[in-house]
């Protein structure tokens, strides 16, 4: 499979995944196309060795796994984790606002979004809508307007002479998108009902609730004089989710391998579908119902928590430790933190470095934040503490993390894919200590 194919497939995936619901549906279809069978968590499972399965929880967390032919506890489990959510702006439950004849929608900020880049963008709306059919059946489905239907205009510099020196943003008052100019009898639920009808759901009767986000309609693209960069929304962390699932989908069926893409990472993971929930724990209980056997299997396993890292920005070099400034297009980054915001240990780092050395042309880098700054965190430490599995945090270097548009190195996509593919096909992943 060519490197160009994987990059093109990632771009298509990013463009088709404006929300975690769409990303999960796209991943599920990719797994189905690769021969994975869907399981339901509210049903009993009858698994067959060597077969491939997946399940979805609450439409935005997905787990794919291979139940290995050699599923003995001595071989351990190859677990990779990522997340489907990204910082964004979401609609409030009753968002309609009409000010001076401009119909706006009230928003709240999801996660640690970089707010300035949201202004003056061509925005569309997507997410999940729950509605009643004519029969009385309650149904939920994904919608996506695709076309630019809203904008958050900046205030002209003539009215804010200090904008280029100091600018603070109040999301409650400054970031409500303009939808159209007109009367104040607008109903969002009526608009959504019309959208459902346009999408072919003719028996949709009443919209009861929704989870909708705005997104930038500018698609993912390779940029740079030599086309060496990938620019897109939601690279954190759909890049890792896609590459990880693609590696799993093409993994050998000899060993037990798992890929989990949790929702709610950007807001702390404290939910039934987040990393602090029971998704992985419940799966392991089904795979190894005998408790002591499960504990032995876990301690002989390894998790790679794959989430983007901060590349050293040429305009802000002093924001990095002088010995730890990851470059774009220079390989996956192993992330360290003495305070355990990242779960990497010397044992897990050494193993992955050895793994990378087995795969031609896969360099690895290291990252640790400055001693006078605090780093972010990932699902790695959370999952590790929940189930007791050794874990390493890594990801590709990026610029503008949590912006409406982020930047990664094109070559790093393939470096990461080769490393994760090697990991899924490793004979053993047990680490001493």
PDB file of N, CA, C and O in Angstrom, residues 23-25 27-28 31 54-57 60-64 84 245 259-262:
ATOM      1  N   UNK A  23     -16.733  11.103  12.346  1.00  0.00           N
ATOM      2  CA  UNK A  23     -15.463  10.373  12.357  1.00  0.00           C
ATOM      3  C   UNK A  23     -15.682   8.912  12.734  1.00  0.00           C
ATOM      4  O   UNK A  23     -15.114   8.002  12.107  1.00  0.00           O
ATOM      5  N   UNK A  24     -16.506   8.676  13.735  1.00  0.00           N
ATOM      6  CA  UNK A  24     -16.789   7.311  14.172  1.00  0.00           C
ATOM      7  C   UNK A  24     -17.474   6.516  13.069  1.00  0.00           C
ATOM      8  O   UNK A  24     -17.135   5.352  12.821  1.00  0.00           O
ATOM      9  N   UNK A  25     -18.435   7.142  12.386  1.00  0.00           N
ATOM     10  CA  UNK A  25     -19.118   6.456  11.292  1.00  0.00           C
ATOM     11  C   UNK A  25     -18.152   6.132  10.153  1.00  0.00           C
ATOM     12  O   UNK A  25     -18.228   5.054   9.545  1.00  0.00           O
ATOM     13  N   UNK A  27     -14.864   5.638  10.425  1.00  0.00           N
ATOM     14  CA  UNK A  27     -13.984   4.555  10.869  1.00  0.00           C
ATOM     15  C   UNK A  27     -14.715   3.221  10.817  1.00  0.00           C
ATOM     16  O   UNK A  27     -14.157   2.203  10.385  1.00  0.00           O
ATOM     17  N   UNK A  28     -15.964   3.210  11.267  1.00  0.00           N
ATOM     18  CA  UNK A  28     -16.745   1.969  11.250  1.00  0.00           C
ATOM     19  C   UNK A  28     -16.858   1.427   9.830  1.00  0.00           C
ATOM     20  O   UNK A  28     -16.704   0.221   9.600  1.00  0.00           O
ATOM     21  N   UNK A  31     -13.629  -0.174   8.756  1.00  0.00           N
ATOM     22  CA  UNK A  31     -13.442  -1.496   9.348  1.00  0.00           C
ATOM     23  C   UNK A  31     -14.329  -2.542   8.675  1.00  0.00           C
ATOM     24  O   UNK A  31     -13.903  -3.673   8.422  1.00  0.00           O
ATOM     25  N   UNK A  54     -15.605  -4.939  15.814  1.00  0.00           N
ATOM     26  CA  UNK A  54     -15.623  -3.569  16.321  1.00  0.00           C
ATOM     27  C   UNK A  54     -16.951  -3.310  17.017  1.00  0.00           C
ATOM     28  O   UNK A  54     -17.947  -4.017  16.782  1.00  0.00           O
ATOM     29  N   UNK A  55     -16.969  -2.318  17.894  1.00  0.00           N
ATOM     30  CA  UNK A  55     -18.225  -1.858  18.482  1.00  0.00           C
ATOM     31  C   UNK A  55     -18.150  -0.360  18.704  1.00  0.00           C
ATOM     32  O   UNK A  55     -17.063   0.223  18.811  1.00  0.00           O
ATOM     33  N   UNK A  56     -19.304   0.249  18.747  1.00  0.00           N
ATOM     34  CA  UNK A  56     -19.448   1.690  18.906  1.00  0.00           C
ATOM     35  C   UNK A  56     -20.248   1.961  20.167  1.00  0.00           C
ATOM     36  O   UNK A  56     -21.240   1.288  20.431  1.00  0.00           O
ATOM     37  N   UNK A  57     -19.797   2.944  20.947  1.00  0.00           N
ATOM     38  CA  UNK A  57     -20.547   3.356  22.131  1.00  0.00           C
ATOM     39  C   UNK A  57     -20.996   4.808  21.956  1.00  0.00           C
ATOM     40  O   UNK A  57     -20.181   5.693  21.714  1.00  0.00           O
ATOM     41  N   UNK A  60     -19.966   7.963  19.218  1.00  0.00           N
ATOM     42  CA  UNK A  60     -18.764   8.795  19.044  1.00  0.00           C
ATOM     43  C   UNK A  60     -17.502   8.191  19.648  1.00  0.00           C
ATOM     44  O   UNK A  60     -16.443   8.808  19.588  1.00  0.00           O
ATOM     45  N   UNK A  61     -17.588   7.014  20.220  1.00  0.00           N
ATOM     46  CA  UNK A  61     -16.416   6.244  20.649  1.00  0.00           C
ATOM     47  C   UNK A  61     -16.464   4.896  19.937  1.00  0.00           C
ATOM     48  O   UNK A  61     -17.509   4.250  19.897  1.00  0.00           O
ATOM     49  N   UNK A  62     -15.327   4.504  19.369  1.00  0.00           N
ATOM     50  CA  UNK A  62     -15.293   3.253  18.609  1.00  0.00           C
ATOM     51  C   UNK A  62     -14.068   2.440  19.004  1.00  0.00           C
ATOM     52  O   UNK A  62     -12.992   3.001  19.261  1.00  0.00           O
ATOM     53  N   UNK A  63     -14.242   1.134  19.065  1.00  0.00           N
ATOM     54  CA  UNK A  63     -13.163   0.192  19.376  1.00  0.00           C
ATOM     55  C   UNK A  63     -13.138  -0.883  18.301  1.00  0.00           C
ATOM     56  O   UNK A  63     -14.158  -1.512  18.016  1.00  0.00           O
ATOM     57  N   UNK A  64     -11.982  -1.068  17.686  1.00  0.00           N
ATOM     58  CA  UNK A  64     -11.779  -2.187  16.783  1.00  0.00           C
ATOM     59  C   UNK A  64     -10.770  -3.146  17.404  1.00  0.00           C
ATOM     60  O   UNK A  64      -9.858  -2.711  18.097  1.00  0.00           O
ATOM     61  N   UNK A  84     -11.533  10.962  19.264  1.00  0.00           N
ATOM     62  CA  UNK A  84     -12.298  11.424  18.107  1.00  0.00           C
ATOM     63  C   UNK A  84     -12.695  12.892  18.212  1.00  0.00           C
ATOM     64  O   UNK A  84     -13.135  13.477  17.213  1.00  0.00           O
ATOM     65  N   UNK A 245      -6.320   3.203  13.223  1.00  0.00           N
ATOM     66  CA  UNK A 245      -7.320   2.243  12.751  1.00  0.00           C
ATOM     67  C   UNK A 245      -6.909   1.631  11.425  1.00  0.00           C
ATOM     68  O   UNK A 245      -7.179   0.454  11.167  1.00  0.00           O
ATOM     69  N   UNK A 259      -7.645  -1.196  18.975  1.00  0.00           N
ATOM     70  CA  UNK A 259      -7.557   0.250  18.763  1.00  0.00           C
ATOM     71  C   UNK A 259      -8.797   0.881  19.345  1.00  0.00           C
ATOM     72  O   UNK A 259      -9.917   0.525  18.971  1.00  0.00           O
ATOM     73  N   UNK A 260      -8.624   1.811  20.283  1.00  0.00           N
ATOM     74  CA  UNK A 260      -9.759   2.524  20.882  1.00  0.00           C
ATOM     75  C   UNK A 260      -9.650   4.000  20.550  1.00  0.00           C
ATOM     76  O   UNK A 260      -8.577   4.603  20.676  1.00  0.00           O
ATOM     77  N   UNK A 261     -10.750   4.581  20.092  1.00  0.00           N
ATOM     78  CA  UNK A 261     -10.842   6.019  19.836  1.00  0.00           C
ATOM     79  C   UNK A 261     -11.948   6.565  20.739  1.00  0.00           C
ATOM     80  O   UNK A 261     -13.136   6.430  20.421  1.00  0.00           O
ATOM     81  N   UNK A 262     -11.536   7.181  21.834  1.00  0.00           N
ATOM     82  CA  UNK A 262     -12.486   7.723  22.806  1.00  0.00           C
ATOM     83  C   UNK A 262     -12.959   9.115  22.404  1.00  0.00           C
ATOM     84  O   UNK A 262     -12.231   9.885  21.777  1.00  0.00           O
TER      85      UNK A 262
END
